[in-house]
Amino acid sequence: VLKESSNELTAYGKLLAKLPDFDSLPMTQCVLAALRDYNCGRDLICLASILSVLNTTNLLTQIPQRFKSSDGDFMPLLNVMNEILLIKQSVPA
């Protein structure tokens, strides 16, 4: 992340610095990999944001059935976030 000789950011470090702070370098590195390698960074950023501020243990049990998915525990969270963003876009500011 830093060049040893000058304490400047490497090219990789500069990419990491453009991302939101997820309170964890490994999480930020995962988001960068998702953006670069899998083109799913938006979804990972949404999930990381949710997980960083909410206690999802209780939340997951309260999510309505229509948001649930057999694709994994975090997909309902992403489905809820996508619904919220869709509603937000449809409401005039």
GROMACS .gro file of N, CA and C in nm:
model
  279
    1VAL      N    1   0.082  -0.119   0.000
    1VAL     CA    2   0.000   0.000   0.000
    1VAL      C    3   0.087   0.126   0.000
    2LEU      N    4   0.199   0.121   0.075
    2LEU     CA    5   0.294   0.233   0.076
    2LEU      C    6   0.426   0.190   0.014
    3LYS      N    7   0.487   0.283  -0.060
    3LYS     CA    8   0.622   0.258  -0.111
    3LYS      C    9   0.719   0.269   0.006
    4GLU      N   10   0.807   0.172   0.018
    4GLU     CA   11   0.898   0.169   0.132
    4GLU      C   12   0.991   0.290   0.137
    5SER      N   13   1.037   0.332   0.023
    5SER     CA   14   1.139   0.437   0.020
    5SER      C   15   1.083   0.577   0.047
    6SER      N   16   0.957   0.602   0.013
    6SER     CA   17   0.907   0.739   0.021
    6SER      C   18   0.779   0.756   0.103
    7ASN      N   19   0.724   0.650   0.154
    7ASN     CA   20   0.596   0.654   0.227
    7ASN      C   21   0.482   0.711   0.142
    8GLU      N   22   0.494   0.703   0.011
    8GLU     CA   23   0.386   0.742  -0.079
    8GLU      C   24   0.300   0.620  -0.108
    9LEU      N   25   0.175   0.645  -0.143
    9LEU     CA   26   0.087   0.535  -0.178
    9LEU      C   27   0.129   0.470  -0.308
   10THR      N   28   0.121   0.338  -0.312
   10THR     CA   29   0.142   0.266  -0.437
   10THR      C   30   0.016   0.285  -0.523
   11ALA      N   31   0.020   0.236  -0.646
   11ALA     CA   32  -0.099   0.243  -0.732
   11ALA      C   33  -0.216   0.170  -0.666
   12TYR      N   34  -0.187   0.056  -0.604
   12TYR     CA   35  -0.290  -0.020  -0.532
   12TYR      C   36  -0.342   0.061  -0.413
   13GLY      N   37  -0.254   0.126  -0.341
   13GLY     CA   38  -0.293   0.209  -0.228
   13GLY      C   39  -0.382   0.324  -0.270
   14LYS      N   40  -0.353   0.382  -0.386
   14LYS     CA   41  -0.436   0.492  -0.437
   14LYS      C   42  -0.577   0.444  -0.470
   15LEU      N   43  -0.588   0.321  -0.524
   15LEU     CA   44  -0.720   0.265  -0.550
   15LEU      C   45  -0.797   0.242  -0.420
   16LEU      N   46  -0.727   0.188  -0.319
   16LEU     CA   47  -0.791   0.166  -0.189
   16LEU      C   48  -0.838   0.297  -0.127
   17ALA      N   49  -0.758   0.402  -0.144
   17ALA     CA   50  -0.790   0.532  -0.084
   17ALA      C   51  -0.916   0.594  -0.143
   18LYS      N   52  -0.955   0.553  -0.262
   18LYS     CA   53  -1.075   0.608  -0.326
   18LYS      C   54  -1.204   0.547  -0.271
   19LEU      N   55  -1.191   0.437  -0.198
   19LEU     CA   56  -1.308   0.369  -0.145
   19LEU      C   57  -1.349   0.425  -0.010
   20PRO      N   58  -1.477   0.405   0.028
   20PRO     CA   59  -1.519   0.447   0.163
   20PRO      C   60  -1.441   0.371   0.269
   21ASP      N   61  -1.437   0.424   0.388
   21ASP     CA   62  -1.369   0.359   0.500
   21ASP      C   63  -1.462   0.253   0.559
   22PHE      N   64  -1.420   0.128   0.553
   22PHE     CA   65  -1.501   0.019   0.607
   22PHE      C   66  -1.449  -0.028   0.742
   23ASP      N   67  -1.365   0.052   0.807
   23ASP     CA   68  -1.307   0.021   0.938
   23ASP      C   69  -1.223  -0.106   0.937
   24SER      N   70  -1.183  -0.151   0.819
   24SER     CA   71  -1.105  -0.273   0.810
   24SER      C   72  -1.035  -0.278   0.675
   25LEU      N   73  -0.903  -0.291   0.678
   25LEU     CA   74  -0.829  -0.301   0.552
   25LEU      C   75  -0.870  -0.426   0.474
   26PRO      N   76  -0.887  -0.543   0.539
   26PRO     CA   77  -0.931  -0.660   0.462
   26PRO      C   78  -1.066  -0.639   0.393
   27MET      N   79  -1.160  -0.573   0.460
   27MET     CA   80  -1.290  -0.547   0.398
   27MET      C   81  -1.273  -0.454   0.278
   28THR      N   82  -1.192  -0.352   0.292
   28THR     CA   83  -1.168  -0.259   0.181
   28THR      C   84  -1.101  -0.332   0.065
   29GLN      N   85  -1.008  -0.422   0.095
   29GLN     CA   86  -0.942  -0.499  -0.009
   29GLN      C   87  -1.042  -0.591  -0.081
   30CYS      N   88  -1.136  -0.648  -0.007
   30CYS     CA   89  -1.240  -0.732  -0.068
   30CYS      C   90  -1.328  -0.650  -0.162
   31VAL      N   91  -1.364  -0.531  -0.118
   31VAL     CA   92  -1.447  -0.444  -0.203
   31VAL      C   93  -1.372  -0.410  -0.331
   32LEU      N   94  -1.244  -0.378  -0.319
   32LEU     CA   95  -1.165  -0.346  -0.438
   32LEU      C   96  -1.158  -0.466  -0.532
   33ALA      N   97  -1.137  -0.585  -0.477
   33ALA     CA   98  -1.133  -0.705  -0.561
   33ALA      C   99  -1.267  -0.728  -0.630
   34ALA      N  100  -1.376  -0.704  -0.557
   34ALA     CA  101  -1.508  -0.721  -0.615
   34ALA      C  102  -1.530  -0.622  -0.729
   35LEU      N  103  -1.486  -0.499  -0.709
   35LEU     CA  104  -1.499  -0.398  -0.814
   35LEU      C  105  -1.417  -0.435  -0.937
   36ARG      N  106  -1.294  -0.474  -0.913
   36ARG     CA  107  -1.200  -0.497  -1.022
   36ARG      C  108  -1.222  -0.632  -1.091
   37ASP      N  109  -1.239  -0.737  -1.013
   37ASP     CA  110  -1.238  -0.872  -1.070
   37ASP      C  111  -1.376  -0.928  -1.102
   38TYR      N  112  -1.478  -0.886  -1.028
   38TYR     CA  113  -1.608  -0.950  -1.042
   38TYR      C  114  -1.720  -0.853  -1.082
   39ASN      N  115  -1.689  -0.727  -1.093
   39ASN     CA  116  -1.787  -0.625  -1.132
   39ASN      C  117  -1.911  -0.627  -1.042
   40CYS      N  118  -1.890  -0.654  -0.914
   40CYS     CA  119  -2.004  -0.654  -0.820
   40CYS      C  120  -1.975  -0.564  -0.701
   41GLY      N  121  -1.894  -0.464  -0.721
   41GLY     CA  122  -1.855  -0.376  -0.612
   41GLY      C  123  -1.970  -0.300  -0.550
   42ARG      N  124  -2.068  -0.258  -0.631
   42ARG     CA  125  -2.182  -0.184  -0.578
   42ARG      C  126  -2.254  -0.268  -0.473
   43ASP      N  127  -2.277  -0.394  -0.506
   43ASP     CA  128  -2.345  -0.482  -0.411
   43ASP      C  129  -2.263  -0.503  -0.285
   44LEU      N  130  -2.134  -0.520  -0.301
   44LEU     CA  131  -2.048  -0.541  -0.185
   44LEU      C  132  -2.040  -0.416  -0.099
   45ILE      N  133  -2.037  -0.300  -0.161
   45ILE     CA  134  -2.036  -0.174  -0.085
   45ILE      C  135  -2.167  -0.161  -0.006
   46CYS      N  136  -2.280  -0.194  -0.067
   46CYS     CA  137  -2.408  -0.190   0.005
   46CYS      C  138  -2.406  -0.284   0.125
   47LEU      N  139  -2.361  -0.407   0.103
   47LEU     CA  140  -2.357  -0.504   0.213
   47LEU      C  141  -2.260  -0.461   0.322
   48ALA      N  142  -2.143  -0.414   0.283
   48ALA     CA  143  -2.045  -0.370   0.383
   48ALA      C  144  -2.100  -0.254   0.464
   49SER      N  145  -2.172  -0.164   0.398
   49SER     CA  146  -2.231  -0.050   0.469
   49SER      C  147  -2.335  -0.096   0.570
   50ILE      N  148  -2.420  -0.189   0.528
   50ILE     CA  149  -2.522  -0.242   0.619
   50ILE      C  150  -2.456  -0.312   0.738
   51LEU      N  151  -2.360  -0.398   0.709
   51LEU     CA  152  -2.297  -0.477   0.814
   51LEU      C  153  -2.216  -0.391   0.911
   52SER      N  154  -2.169  -0.277   0.865
   52SER     CA  155  -2.088  -0.193   0.953
   52SER      C  156  -2.172  -0.113   1.053
   53VAL      N  157  -2.301  -0.098   1.028
   53VAL     CA  158  -2.383  -0.016   1.118
   53VAL      C  159  -2.499  -0.089   1.186
   54LEU      N  160  -2.532  -0.208   1.140
   54LEU     CA  161  -2.647  -0.278   1.196
   54LEU      C  162  -2.608  -0.411   1.261
   55ASN      N  163  -2.683  -0.449   1.362
   55ASN     CA  164  -2.671  -0.583   1.419
   55ASN      C  165  -2.760  -0.674   1.335
   56THR      N  166  -2.700  -0.743   1.242
   56THR     CA  167  -2.780  -0.820   1.146
   56THR      C  168  -2.834  -0.950   1.203
   57THR      N  169  -2.785  -0.995   1.317
   57THR     CA  170  -2.834  -1.120   1.375
   57THR      C  171  -2.984  -1.113   1.397
   58ASN      N  172  -3.031  -1.008   1.459
   58ASN     CA  173  -3.175  -0.992   1.482
   58ASN      C  174  -3.248  -0.945   1.357
   59LEU      N  175  -3.182  -0.865   1.279
   59LEU     CA  176  -3.244  -0.808   1.159
   59LEU      C  177  -3.283  -0.917   1.059
   60LEU      N  178  -3.197  -1.017   1.041
   60LEU     CA  179  -3.224  -1.121   0.942
   60LEU      C  180  -3.351  -1.199   0.973
   61THR      N  181  -3.385  -1.213   1.100
   61THR     CA  182  -3.506  -1.287   1.136
   61THR      C  183  -3.633  -1.205   1.112
   62GLN      N  184  -3.619  -1.074   1.095
   62GLN     CA  185  -3.735  -0.986   1.079
   62GLN      C  186  -3.762  -0.946   0.935
   63ILE      N  187  -3.677  -0.987   0.843
   63ILE     CA  188  -3.694  -0.950   0.703
   63ILE      C  189  -3.813  -1.026   0.644
   64PRO      N  190  -3.904  -0.956   0.576
   64PRO     CA  191  -4.020  -1.023   0.516
   64PRO      C  192  -3.978  -1.132   0.415
   65GLN      N  193  -4.061  -1.232   0.402
   65GLN     CA  194  -4.032  -1.348   0.317
   65GLN      C  195  -4.000  -1.309   0.173
   66ARG      N  196  -4.064  -1.205   0.122
   66ARG     CA  197  -4.043  -1.169  -0.019
   66ARG      C  198  -3.900  -1.125  -0.049
   67PHE      N  199  -3.823  -1.089   0.055
   67PHE     CA  200  -3.685  -1.048   0.036
   67PHE      C  201  -3.587  -1.163   0.055
   68LYS      N  202  -3.634  -1.275   0.109
   68LYS     CA  203  -3.544  -1.386   0.141
   68LYS      C  204  -3.499  -1.455   0.014
   69SER      N  205  -3.384  -1.522   0.023
   69SER     CA  206  -3.324  -1.585  -0.093
   69SER      C  207  -3.252  -1.712  -0.050
   70SER      N  208  -3.248  -1.808  -0.139
   70SER     CA  209  -3.173  -1.931  -0.111
   70SER      C  210  -3.026  -1.916  -0.149
   71ASP      N  211  -2.988  -1.797  -0.195
   71ASP     CA  212  -2.850  -1.772  -0.240
   71ASP      C  213  -2.756  -1.733  -0.127
   72GLY      N  214  -2.804  -1.727  -0.005
   72GLY     CA  215  -2.715  -1.695   0.106
   72GLY      C  216  -2.779  -1.599   0.205
   73ASP      N  217  -2.718  -1.589   0.323
   73ASP     CA  218  -2.772  -1.507   0.431
   73ASP      C  219  -2.771  -1.358   0.401
   74PHE      N  220  -2.677  -1.312   0.320
   74PHE     CA  221  -2.665  -1.169   0.297
   74PHE      C  222  -2.752  -1.120   0.181
   75MET      N  223  -2.802  -1.210   0.099
   75MET     CA  224  -2.885  -1.168  -0.013
   75MET      C  225  -3.013  -1.096   0.031
   76PRO      N  226  -3.079  -1.139   0.139
   76PRO     CA  227  -3.196  -1.061   0.184
   76PRO      C  228  -3.161  -0.916   0.218
   77LEU      N  229  -3.044  -0.896   0.278
   77LEU     CA  230  -3.002  -0.758   0.309
   77LEU      C  231  -2.985  -0.678   0.181
   78LEU      N  232  -2.923  -0.739   0.082
   78LEU     CA  233  -2.903  -0.671  -0.046
   78LEU      C  234  -3.038  -0.646  -0.114
   79ASN      N  235  -3.129  -0.742  -0.106
   79ASN     CA  236  -3.262  -0.723  -0.165
   79ASN      C  237  -3.336  -0.607  -0.100
   80VAL      N  238  -3.327  -0.597   0.032
   80VAL     CA  239  -3.391  -0.485   0.103
   80VAL      C  240  -3.327  -0.353   0.061
   81MET      N  241  -3.195  -0.348   0.056
   81MET     CA  242  -3.126  -0.225   0.016
   81MET      C  243  -3.164  -0.185  -0.126
   82ASN      N  244  -3.170  -0.280  -0.217
   82ASN     CA  245  -3.208  -0.249  -0.354
   82ASN      C  246  -3.350  -0.194  -0.361
   83GLU      N  247  -3.439  -0.249  -0.281
   83GLU     CA  248  -3.577  -0.199  -0.276
   83GLU      C  249  -3.581  -0.055  -0.223
   84ILE      N  250  -3.505  -0.029  -0.119
   84ILE     CA  251  -3.498   0.107  -0.063
   84ILE      C  252  -3.446   0.205  -0.167
   85LEU      N  253  -3.340   0.167  -0.238
   85LEU     CA  254  -3.283   0.256  -0.339
   85LEU      C  255  -3.380   0.277  -0.455
   86LEU      N  256  -3.453   0.173  -0.492
   86LEU     CA  257  -3.552   0.185  -0.599
   86LEU      C  258  -3.663   0.282  -0.560
   87ILE      N  259  -3.712   0.270  -0.438
   87ILE     CA  260  -3.816   0.360  -0.389
   87ILE      C  261  -3.763   0.503  -0.382
   88LYS      N  262  -3.641   0.517  -0.333
   88LYS     CA  263  -3.582   0.651  -0.322
   88LYS      C  264  -3.573   0.718  -0.460
   89GLN      N  265  -3.536   0.641  -0.562
   89GLN     CA  266  -3.524   0.697  -0.697
   89GLN      C  267  -3.659   0.736  -0.755
   90SER      N  268  -3.765   0.666  -0.713
   90SER     CA  269  -3.896   0.693  -0.770
   90SER      C  270  -3.970   0.809  -0.703
   91VAL      N  271  -3.919   0.853  -0.588
   91VAL     CA  272  -3.982   0.964  -0.516
   91VAL      C  273  -3.914   1.095  -0.556
   92PRO      N  274  -3.992   1.193  -0.604
   92PRO     CA  275  -3.930   1.320  -0.642
   92PRO      C  276  -3.866   1.389  -0.521
   93ALA      N  277  -3.754   1.453  -0.545
   93ALA     CA  278  -3.682   1.521  -0.436
   93ALA      C  279  -3.747   1.653  -0.401
   0.00000   0.00000   0.00000
